[in-house]
Coordinates of C-alpha atoms in Angstrom, one line a residue:
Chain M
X50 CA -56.5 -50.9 -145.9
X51 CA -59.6 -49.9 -147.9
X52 CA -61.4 -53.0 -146.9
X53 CA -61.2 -51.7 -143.5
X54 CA -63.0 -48.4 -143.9
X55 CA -66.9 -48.3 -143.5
X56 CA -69.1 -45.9 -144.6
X57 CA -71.8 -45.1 -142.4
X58 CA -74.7 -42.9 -143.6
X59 CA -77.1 -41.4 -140.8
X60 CA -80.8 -41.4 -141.5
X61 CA -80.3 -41.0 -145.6
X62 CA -83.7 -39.5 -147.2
X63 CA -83.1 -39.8 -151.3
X64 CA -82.1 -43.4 -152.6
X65 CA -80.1 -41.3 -155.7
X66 CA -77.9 -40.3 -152.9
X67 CA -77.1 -43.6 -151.8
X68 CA -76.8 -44.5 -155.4
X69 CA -74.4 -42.8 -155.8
X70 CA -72.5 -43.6 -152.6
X71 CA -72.0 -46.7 -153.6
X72 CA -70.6 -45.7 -156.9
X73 CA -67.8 -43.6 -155.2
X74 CA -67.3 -46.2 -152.7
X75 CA -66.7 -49.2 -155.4
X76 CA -64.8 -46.5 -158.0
X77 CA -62.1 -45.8 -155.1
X78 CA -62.1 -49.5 -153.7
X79 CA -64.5 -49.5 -150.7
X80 CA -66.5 -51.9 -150.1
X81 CA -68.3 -51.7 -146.9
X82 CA -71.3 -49.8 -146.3
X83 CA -73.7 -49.4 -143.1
X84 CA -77.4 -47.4 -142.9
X85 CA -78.4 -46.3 -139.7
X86 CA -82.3 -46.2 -140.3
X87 CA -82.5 -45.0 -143.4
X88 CA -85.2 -42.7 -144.3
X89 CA -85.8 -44.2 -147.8
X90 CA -85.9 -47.6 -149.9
X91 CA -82.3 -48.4 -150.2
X92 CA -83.1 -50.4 -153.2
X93 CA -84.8 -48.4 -155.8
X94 CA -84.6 -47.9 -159.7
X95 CA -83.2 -44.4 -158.5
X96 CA -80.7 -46.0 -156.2
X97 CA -79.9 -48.4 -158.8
X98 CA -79.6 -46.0 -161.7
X99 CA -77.2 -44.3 -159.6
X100 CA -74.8 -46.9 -159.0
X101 CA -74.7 -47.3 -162.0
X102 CA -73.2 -51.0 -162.0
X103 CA -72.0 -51.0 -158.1
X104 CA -75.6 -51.9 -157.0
X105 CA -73.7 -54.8 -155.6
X106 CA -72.9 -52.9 -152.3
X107 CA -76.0 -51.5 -152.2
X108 CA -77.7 -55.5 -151.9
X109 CA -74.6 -56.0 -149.4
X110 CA -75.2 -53.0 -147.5
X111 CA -76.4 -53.3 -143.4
X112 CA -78.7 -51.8 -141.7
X113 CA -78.5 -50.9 -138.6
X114 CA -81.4 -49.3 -136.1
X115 CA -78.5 -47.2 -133.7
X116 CA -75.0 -45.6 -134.8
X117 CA -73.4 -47.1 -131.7
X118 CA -74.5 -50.8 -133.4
X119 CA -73.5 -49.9 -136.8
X120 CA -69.6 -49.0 -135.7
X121 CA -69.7 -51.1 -132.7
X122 CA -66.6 -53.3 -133.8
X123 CA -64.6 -49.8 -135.4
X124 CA -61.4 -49.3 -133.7
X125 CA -62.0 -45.4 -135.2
X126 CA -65.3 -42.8 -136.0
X127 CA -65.1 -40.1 -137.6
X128 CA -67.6 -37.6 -138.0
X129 CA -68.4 -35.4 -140.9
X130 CA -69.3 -32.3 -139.9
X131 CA -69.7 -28.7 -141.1
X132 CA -68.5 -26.9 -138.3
X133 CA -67.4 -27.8 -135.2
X134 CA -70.5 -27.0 -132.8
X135 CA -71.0 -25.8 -129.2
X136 CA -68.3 -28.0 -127.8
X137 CA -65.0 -28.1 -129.5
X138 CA -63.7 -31.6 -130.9
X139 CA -60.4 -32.7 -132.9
X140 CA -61.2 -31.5 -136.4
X141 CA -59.2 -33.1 -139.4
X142 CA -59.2 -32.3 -142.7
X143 CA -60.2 -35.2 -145.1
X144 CA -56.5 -35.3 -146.4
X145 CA -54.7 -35.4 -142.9
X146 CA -57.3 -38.1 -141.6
X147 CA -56.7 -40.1 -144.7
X148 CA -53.0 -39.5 -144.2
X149 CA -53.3 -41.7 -140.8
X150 CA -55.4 -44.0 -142.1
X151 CA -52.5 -46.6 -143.3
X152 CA -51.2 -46.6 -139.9
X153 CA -54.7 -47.1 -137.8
X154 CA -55.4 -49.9 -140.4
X155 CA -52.5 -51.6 -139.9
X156 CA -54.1 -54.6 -137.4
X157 CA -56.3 -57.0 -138.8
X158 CA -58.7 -56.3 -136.4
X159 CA -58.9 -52.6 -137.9
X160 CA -61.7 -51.1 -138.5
X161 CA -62.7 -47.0 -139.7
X162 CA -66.1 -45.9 -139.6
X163 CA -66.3 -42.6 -141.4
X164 CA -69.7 -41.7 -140.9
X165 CA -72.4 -38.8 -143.4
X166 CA -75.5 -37.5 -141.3
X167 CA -79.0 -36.7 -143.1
X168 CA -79.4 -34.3 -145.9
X169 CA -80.9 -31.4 -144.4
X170 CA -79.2 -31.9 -140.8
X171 CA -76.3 -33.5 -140.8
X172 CA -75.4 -35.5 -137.5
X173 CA -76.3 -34.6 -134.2
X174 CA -74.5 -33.4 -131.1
X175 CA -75.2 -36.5 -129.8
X176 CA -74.0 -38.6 -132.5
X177 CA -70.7 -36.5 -133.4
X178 CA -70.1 -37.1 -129.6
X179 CA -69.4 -40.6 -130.1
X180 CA -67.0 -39.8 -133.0
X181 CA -62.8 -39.9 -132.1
X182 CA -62.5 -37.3 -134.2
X183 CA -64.8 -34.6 -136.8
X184 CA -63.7 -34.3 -140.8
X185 CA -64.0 -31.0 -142.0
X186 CA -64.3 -30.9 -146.1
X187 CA -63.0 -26.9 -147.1
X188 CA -65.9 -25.0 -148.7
X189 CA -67.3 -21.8 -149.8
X190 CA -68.6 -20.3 -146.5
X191 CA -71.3 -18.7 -148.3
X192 CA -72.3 -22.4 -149.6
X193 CA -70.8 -24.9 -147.4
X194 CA -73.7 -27.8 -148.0
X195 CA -72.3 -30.8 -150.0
X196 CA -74.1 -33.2 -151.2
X197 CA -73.9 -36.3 -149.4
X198 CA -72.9 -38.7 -152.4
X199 CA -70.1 -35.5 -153.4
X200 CA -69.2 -35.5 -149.5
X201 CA -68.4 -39.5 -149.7
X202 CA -66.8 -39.0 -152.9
X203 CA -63.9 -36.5 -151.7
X204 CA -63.8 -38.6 -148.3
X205 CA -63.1 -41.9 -150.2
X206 CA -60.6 -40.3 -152.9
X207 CA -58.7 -39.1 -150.3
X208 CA -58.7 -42.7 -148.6
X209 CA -57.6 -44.2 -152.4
X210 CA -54.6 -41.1 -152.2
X211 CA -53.3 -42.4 -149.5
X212 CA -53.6 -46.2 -150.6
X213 CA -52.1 -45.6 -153.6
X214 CA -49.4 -43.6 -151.6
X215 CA -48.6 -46.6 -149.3
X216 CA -48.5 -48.8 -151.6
X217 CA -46.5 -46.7 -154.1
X218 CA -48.0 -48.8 -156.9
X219 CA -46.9 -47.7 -160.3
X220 CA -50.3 -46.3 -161.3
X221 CA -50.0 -43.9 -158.0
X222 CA -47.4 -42.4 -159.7
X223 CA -47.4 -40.1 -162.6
X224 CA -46.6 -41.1 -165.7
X225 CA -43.5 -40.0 -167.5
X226 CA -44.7 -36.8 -169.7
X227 CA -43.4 -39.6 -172.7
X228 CA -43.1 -43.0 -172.9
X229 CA -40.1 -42.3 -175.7
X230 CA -36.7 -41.9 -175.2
X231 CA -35.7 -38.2 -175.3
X232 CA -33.6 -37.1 -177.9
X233 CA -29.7 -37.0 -177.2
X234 CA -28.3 -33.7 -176.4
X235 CA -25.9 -34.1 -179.7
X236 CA -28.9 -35.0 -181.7
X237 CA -30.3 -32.0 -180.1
X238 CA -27.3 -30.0 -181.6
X239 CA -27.7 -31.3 -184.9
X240 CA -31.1 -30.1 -184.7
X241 CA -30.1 -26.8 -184.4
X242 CA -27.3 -26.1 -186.7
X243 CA -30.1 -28.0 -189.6
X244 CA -32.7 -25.6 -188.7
X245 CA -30.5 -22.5 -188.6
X246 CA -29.2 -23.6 -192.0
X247 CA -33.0 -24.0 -193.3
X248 CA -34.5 -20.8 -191.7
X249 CA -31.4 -19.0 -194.0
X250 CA -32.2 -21.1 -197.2
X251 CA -36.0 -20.1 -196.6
X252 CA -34.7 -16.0 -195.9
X253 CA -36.3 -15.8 -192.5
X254 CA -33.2 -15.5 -190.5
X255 CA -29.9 -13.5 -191.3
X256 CA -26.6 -14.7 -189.3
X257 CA -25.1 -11.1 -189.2
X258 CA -28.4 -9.7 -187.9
X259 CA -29.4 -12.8 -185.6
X260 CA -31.5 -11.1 -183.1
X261 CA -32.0 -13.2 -180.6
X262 CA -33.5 -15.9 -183.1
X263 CA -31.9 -19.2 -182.1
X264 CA -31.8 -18.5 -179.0
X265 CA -35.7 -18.6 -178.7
X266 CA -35.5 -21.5 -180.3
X267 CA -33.3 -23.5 -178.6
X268 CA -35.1 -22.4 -174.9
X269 CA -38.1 -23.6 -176.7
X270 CA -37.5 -26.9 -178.3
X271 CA -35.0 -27.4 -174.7
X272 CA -37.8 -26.8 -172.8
X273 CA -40.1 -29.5 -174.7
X274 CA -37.9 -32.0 -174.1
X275 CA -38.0 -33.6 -178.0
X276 CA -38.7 -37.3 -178.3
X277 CA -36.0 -39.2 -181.1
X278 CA -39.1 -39.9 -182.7
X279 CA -40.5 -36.0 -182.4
X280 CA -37.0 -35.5 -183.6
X281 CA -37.0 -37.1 -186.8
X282 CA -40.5 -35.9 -187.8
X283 CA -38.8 -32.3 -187.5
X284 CA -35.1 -33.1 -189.2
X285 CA -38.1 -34.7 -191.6
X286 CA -39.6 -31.2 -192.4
X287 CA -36.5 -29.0 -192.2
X288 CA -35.3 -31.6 -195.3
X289 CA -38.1 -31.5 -197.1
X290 CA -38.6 -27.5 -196.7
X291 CA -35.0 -27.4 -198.1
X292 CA -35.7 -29.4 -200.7
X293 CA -38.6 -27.5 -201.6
X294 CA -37.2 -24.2 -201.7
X295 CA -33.5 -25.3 -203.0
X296 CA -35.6 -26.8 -206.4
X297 CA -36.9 -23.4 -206.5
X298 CA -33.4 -21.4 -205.8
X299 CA -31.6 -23.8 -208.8
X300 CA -34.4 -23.1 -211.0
X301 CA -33.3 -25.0 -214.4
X302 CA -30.9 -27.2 -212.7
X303 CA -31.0 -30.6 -212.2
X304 CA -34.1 -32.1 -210.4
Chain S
X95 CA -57.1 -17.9 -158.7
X96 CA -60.4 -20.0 -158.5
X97 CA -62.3 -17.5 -160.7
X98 CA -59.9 -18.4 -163.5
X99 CA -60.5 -21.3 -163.5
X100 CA -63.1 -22.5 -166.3
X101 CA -65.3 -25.8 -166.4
X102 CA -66.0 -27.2 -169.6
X103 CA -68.8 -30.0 -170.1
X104 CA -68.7 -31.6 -173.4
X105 CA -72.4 -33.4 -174.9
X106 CA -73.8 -33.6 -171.3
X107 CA -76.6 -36.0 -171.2
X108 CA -78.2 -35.7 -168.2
X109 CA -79.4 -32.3 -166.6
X110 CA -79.0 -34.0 -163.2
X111 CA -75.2 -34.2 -163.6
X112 CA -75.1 -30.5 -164.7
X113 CA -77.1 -29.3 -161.4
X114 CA -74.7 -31.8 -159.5
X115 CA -71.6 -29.9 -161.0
X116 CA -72.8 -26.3 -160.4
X117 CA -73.3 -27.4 -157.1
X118 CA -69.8 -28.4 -156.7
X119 CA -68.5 -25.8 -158.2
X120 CA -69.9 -23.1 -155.9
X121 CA -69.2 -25.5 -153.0
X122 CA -65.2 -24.9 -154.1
X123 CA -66.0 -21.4 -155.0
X124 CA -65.8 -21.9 -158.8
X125 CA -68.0 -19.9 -161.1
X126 CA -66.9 -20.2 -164.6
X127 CA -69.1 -23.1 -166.6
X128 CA -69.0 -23.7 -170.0
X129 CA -71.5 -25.8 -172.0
X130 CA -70.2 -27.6 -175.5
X131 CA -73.3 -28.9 -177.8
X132 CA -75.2 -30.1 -174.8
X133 CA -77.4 -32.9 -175.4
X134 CA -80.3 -31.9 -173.0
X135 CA -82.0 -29.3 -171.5
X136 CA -79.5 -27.2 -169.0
X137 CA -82.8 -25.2 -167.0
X138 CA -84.9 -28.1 -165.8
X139 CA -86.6 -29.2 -162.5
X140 CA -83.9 -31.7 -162.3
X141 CA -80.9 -29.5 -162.8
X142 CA -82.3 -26.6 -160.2
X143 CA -82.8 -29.5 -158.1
X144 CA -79.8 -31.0 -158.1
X145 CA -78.1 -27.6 -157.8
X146 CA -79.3 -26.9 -154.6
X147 CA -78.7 -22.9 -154.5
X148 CA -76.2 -23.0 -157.1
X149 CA -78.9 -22.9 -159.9
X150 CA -77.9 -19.2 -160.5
X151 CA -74.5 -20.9 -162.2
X152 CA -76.6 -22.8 -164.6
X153 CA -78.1 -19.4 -165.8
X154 CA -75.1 -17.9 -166.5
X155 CA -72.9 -20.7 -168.1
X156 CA -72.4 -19.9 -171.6
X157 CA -73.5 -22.7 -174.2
X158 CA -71.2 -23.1 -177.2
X159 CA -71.2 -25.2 -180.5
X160 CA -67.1 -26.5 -180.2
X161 CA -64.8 -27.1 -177.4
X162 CA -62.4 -24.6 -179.6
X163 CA -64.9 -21.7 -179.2
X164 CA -65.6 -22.5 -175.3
X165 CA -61.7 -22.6 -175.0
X166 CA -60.4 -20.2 -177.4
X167 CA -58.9 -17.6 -174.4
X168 CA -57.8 -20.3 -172.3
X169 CA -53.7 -20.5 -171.7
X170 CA -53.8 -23.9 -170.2
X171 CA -56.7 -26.9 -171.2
X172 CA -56.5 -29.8 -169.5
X173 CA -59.1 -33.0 -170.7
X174 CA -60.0 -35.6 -168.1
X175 CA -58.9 -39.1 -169.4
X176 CA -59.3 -42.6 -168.1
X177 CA -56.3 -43.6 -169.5
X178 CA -54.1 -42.3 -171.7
X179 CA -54.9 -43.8 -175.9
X180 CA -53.6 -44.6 -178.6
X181 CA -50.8 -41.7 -178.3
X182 CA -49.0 -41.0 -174.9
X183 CA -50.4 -37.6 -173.7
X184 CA -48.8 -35.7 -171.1
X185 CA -50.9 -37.0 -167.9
X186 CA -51.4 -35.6 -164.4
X187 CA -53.5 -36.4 -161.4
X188 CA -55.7 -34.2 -159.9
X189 CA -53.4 -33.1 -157.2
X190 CA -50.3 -32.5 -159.2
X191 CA -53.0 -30.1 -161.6
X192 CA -54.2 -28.4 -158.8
X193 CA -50.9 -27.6 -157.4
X194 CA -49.4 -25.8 -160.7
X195 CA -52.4 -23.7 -160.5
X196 CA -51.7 -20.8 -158.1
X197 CA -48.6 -20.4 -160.7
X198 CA -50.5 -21.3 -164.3
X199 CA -53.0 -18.6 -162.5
X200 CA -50.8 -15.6 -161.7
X201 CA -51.6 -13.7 -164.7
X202 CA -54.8 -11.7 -164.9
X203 CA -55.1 -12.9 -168.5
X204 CA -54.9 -16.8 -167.3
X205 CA -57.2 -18.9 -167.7
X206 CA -57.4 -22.6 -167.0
X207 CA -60.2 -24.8 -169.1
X208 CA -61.0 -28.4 -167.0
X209 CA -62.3 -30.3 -169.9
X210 CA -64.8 -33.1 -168.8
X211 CA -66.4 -36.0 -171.3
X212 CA -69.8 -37.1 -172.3
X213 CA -71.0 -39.6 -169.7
X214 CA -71.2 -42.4 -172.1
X215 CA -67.9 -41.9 -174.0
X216 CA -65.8 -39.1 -172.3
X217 CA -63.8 -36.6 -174.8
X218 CA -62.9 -38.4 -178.1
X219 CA -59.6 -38.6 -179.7
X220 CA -59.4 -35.5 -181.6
X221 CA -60.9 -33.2 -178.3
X222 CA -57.6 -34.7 -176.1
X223 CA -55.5 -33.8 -178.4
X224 CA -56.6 -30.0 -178.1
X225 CA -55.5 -30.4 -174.5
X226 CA -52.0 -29.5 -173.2
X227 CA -52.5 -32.0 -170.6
X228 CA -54.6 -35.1 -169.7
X229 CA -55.8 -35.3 -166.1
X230 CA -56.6 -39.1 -164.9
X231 CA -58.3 -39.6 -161.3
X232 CA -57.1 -42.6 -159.6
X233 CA -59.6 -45.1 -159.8
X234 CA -60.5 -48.7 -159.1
X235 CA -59.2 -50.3 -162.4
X236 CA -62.7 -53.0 -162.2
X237 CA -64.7 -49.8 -162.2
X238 CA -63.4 -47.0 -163.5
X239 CA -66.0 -44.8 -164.9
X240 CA -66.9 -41.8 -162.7
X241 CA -70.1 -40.0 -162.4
X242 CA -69.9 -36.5 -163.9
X243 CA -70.5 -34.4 -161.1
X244 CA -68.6 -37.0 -158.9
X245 CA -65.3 -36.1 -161.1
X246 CA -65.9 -32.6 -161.2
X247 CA -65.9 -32.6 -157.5
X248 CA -62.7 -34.3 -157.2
X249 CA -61.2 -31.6 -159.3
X250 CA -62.9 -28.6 -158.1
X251 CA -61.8 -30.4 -154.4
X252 CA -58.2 -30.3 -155.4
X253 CA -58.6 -26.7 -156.9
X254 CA -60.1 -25.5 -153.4
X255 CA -57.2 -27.1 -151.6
X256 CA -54.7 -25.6 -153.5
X257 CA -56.0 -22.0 -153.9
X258 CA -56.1 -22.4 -149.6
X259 CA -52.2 -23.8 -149.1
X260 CA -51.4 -20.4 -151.4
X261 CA -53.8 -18.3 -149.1
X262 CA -51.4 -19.4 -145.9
X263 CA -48.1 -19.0 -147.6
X264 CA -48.3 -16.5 -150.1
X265 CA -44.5 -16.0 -150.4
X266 CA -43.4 -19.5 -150.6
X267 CA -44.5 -19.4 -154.6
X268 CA -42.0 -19.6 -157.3
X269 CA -41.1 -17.4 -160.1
X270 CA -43.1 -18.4 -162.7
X271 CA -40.8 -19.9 -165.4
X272 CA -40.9 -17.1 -168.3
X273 CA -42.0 -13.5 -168.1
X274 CA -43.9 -14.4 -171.0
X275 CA -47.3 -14.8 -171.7
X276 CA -48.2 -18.3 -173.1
X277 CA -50.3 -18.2 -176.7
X278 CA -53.6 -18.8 -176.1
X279 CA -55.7 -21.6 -177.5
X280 CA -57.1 -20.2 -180.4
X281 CA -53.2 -18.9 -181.4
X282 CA -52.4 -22.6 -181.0
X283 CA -55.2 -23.8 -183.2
X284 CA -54.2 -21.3 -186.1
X285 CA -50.6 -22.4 -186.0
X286 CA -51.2 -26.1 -186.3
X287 CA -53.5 -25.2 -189.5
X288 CA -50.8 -23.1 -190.6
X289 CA -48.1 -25.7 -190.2
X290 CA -50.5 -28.4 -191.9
X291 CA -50.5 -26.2 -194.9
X292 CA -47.0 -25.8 -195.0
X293 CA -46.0 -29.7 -194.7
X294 CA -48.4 -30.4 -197.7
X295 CA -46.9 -27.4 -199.7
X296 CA -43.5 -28.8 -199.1
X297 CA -44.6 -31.8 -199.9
X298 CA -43.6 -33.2 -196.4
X299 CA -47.6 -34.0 -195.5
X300 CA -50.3 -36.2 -197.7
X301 CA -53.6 -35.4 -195.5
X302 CA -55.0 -38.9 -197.5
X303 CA -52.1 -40.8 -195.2
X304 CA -51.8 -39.1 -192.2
X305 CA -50.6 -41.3 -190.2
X306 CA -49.9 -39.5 -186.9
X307 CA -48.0 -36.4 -187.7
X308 CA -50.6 -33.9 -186.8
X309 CA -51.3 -35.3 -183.5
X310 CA -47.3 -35.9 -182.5
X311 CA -46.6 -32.1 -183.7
X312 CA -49.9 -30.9 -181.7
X313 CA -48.5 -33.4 -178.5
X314 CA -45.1 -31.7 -179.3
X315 CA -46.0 -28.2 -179.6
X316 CA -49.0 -28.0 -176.6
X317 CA -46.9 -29.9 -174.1
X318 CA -44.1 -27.0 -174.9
X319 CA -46.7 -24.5 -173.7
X320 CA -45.2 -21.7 -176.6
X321 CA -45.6 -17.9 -175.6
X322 CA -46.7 -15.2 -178.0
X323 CA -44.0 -14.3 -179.2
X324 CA -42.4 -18.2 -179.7
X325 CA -45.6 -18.0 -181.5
X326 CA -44.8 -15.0 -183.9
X327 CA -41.6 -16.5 -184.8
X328 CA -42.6 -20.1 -185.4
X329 CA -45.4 -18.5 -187.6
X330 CA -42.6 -16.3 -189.2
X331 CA -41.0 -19.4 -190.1
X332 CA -44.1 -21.0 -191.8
X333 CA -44.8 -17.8 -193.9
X334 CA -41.0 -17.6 -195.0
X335 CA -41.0 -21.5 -196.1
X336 CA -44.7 -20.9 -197.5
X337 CA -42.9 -18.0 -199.2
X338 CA -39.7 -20.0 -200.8
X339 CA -42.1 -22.9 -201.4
X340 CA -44.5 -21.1 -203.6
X341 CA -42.1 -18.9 -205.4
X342 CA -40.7 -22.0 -206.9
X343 CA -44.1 -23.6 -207.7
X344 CA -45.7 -20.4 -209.7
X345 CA -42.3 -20.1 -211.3
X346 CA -41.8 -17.6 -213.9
X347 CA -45.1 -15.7 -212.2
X348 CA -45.0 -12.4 -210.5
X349 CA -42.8 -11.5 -207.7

């Protein structure tokens, strides 16, 4: 699927920008890129600073004079745009358009062009005419100008999302909180009844006046979820905090 | 919601990236920046530059000498990680994050630290494990790194999203778990100093071989996310054993 979305940037003024384009692109798993008549060098030290080791798709980028030659062979445009203008158009979010994308990238023959106007203007009426559809990224009214590079970076995360959603590949999902096993439920128990018995040797808890003590306690450690090896580190201390005190409490007695 | 919401920059390199992160932030509606032992300039042509408006963010973040002092009120910290070490860490992707936080947020005391790396080397060891959590943006596993600003906008994207699904459906939130508050990061960091000195008074601890207890105890006791008053009593406990354990050593001495 990824290999089937372009990135097309509109008359592009600052090679940093398309620096770092291409660093988004290649750290979510794009890997095409067209410039409609750029505005700039696209290969700079700026550019390539930028990239910071994806310069790669900057030397493999095309450039193209016209939009309409540049997604000529995309079986779906879509237009980034701040606001929809004078004439109203189907506006997306970036996460419901990526949420389609699996599907409209399904043929071979599929191709997305998700496509950035200039820095200061954005894209035209003319060309968010020839889009299918306009993305709208969420933003601060009061300061709804995103840089382009942050604009493709949010565009092509969401396009990894939903990748990584299709293909429900292990690193999509979360990990586990652990990677141990949790402790038993009896070893849990035994946890309990070894710390109440410490916390009376040590004189911070009194069975006939128990407060609501082990009760906190046990919502606490519960709610941790305690590894077998978080488990034996604290059976570990309660013994050694008996120890320590009992030597004190037989004071003169053996060991 | 979003103005609880704190973003922390450790050793920042390049004033570029923090003008690129402002930016983002106030794009998302974010206001909150903190600065740990930056290792440039934060006011320069470059920064206002790359800000773009926002530069009014950059003269307000607050510049501070540890992560513990920039996060010392926070109730949740959450460190972005490439991958999760040495020791598992509770991990998270951006989305999952962003979704707790109309809930984590709730309180007027909240507030939520988004911990991000030096550009060279991210957060070291010891920095991740003074976060709860560990948040990893999905990634092409060839080409991993993300630019600063670029990860920051990923995060600040998903924080923007979330606050707005909570705008349209206020009531559909949960109860929050407890009624309690949760201890704040500073309480957290006194406790694991208090418990250190305990486990080398009971003999339990030899800071010479420390082999991983600190940092299993500190995964153990973060990923619970204790409330104040868990917090009193597990303190309680350490004073009390501190208290048995000392009598016993100064034998034959006062009390």
């Amino acid at each position: 699927m990824l290999e089937r979305i372009r990135i097309v940037l509109i008359g592009t003024s600052h090679p940093g920008n398309i620096g770092g384009v291409v660093r988004a692109m290649h750290n979510m798993g794009l890997t095409d890129l067209a410039l409609v008549a750029p505005r700039c060098d696209v290969i700079t030290q700026e550019s390539i600073s930028r990239a910071s080791g994806a310069d790669h798709l900057l030397h493999n980028a095309r450039v193209y004079p016209t939009l309409e030659e540049a997604v000529a062979d995309c079986t779906l445009a879509v237009g980034a745009s701040a606001r929809s203008r004078t004439l109203p158009w189907p506006m997306v979010t970036p996460r419901t358009l990526a949420e389609r994308l699996p599907q409209e990238c399904q043929s071979e023959d599929a191709r997305v062009a998700l496509v950035f106007g200039r820095e200061d203007s954005g894209l035209s009426n003319a060309e968010l005419q020839r889009c299918h559809a306009h993305v709208h990224i969420p933003t601060n009214p009061d300061f709804s100008s995103l840089n382009l590079a942050a604009a493709v970076q949010v565009m092509v995360y969401e396009c990894r999302m939903a990748w990584l959603a299709q293909q429900e590949e292990p690193s999509a999902q979360e990990t586990p909180d652990t990677e141990e096993a949790p402790a038993t439920h009896a070893e849990l128990e035994r946890y309990f009844e070894h710390l109440e018995r410490t916390l009376v040797t040590v004189g911070f808890h009194d069975p006939a006046q128990p407060r609501q003590l082990m009760a906190r306690l046990r919502r606490l450690y519960l709610r941790a979820r305690v590894e077998k090896m978080e488990m034996n580190i604290l059976r570990g201390i309660l013994s050694a905090t008996e120890k320590a005190a009992s030597n004190k409490a037989g004071s003169g007695a053996n060991h």
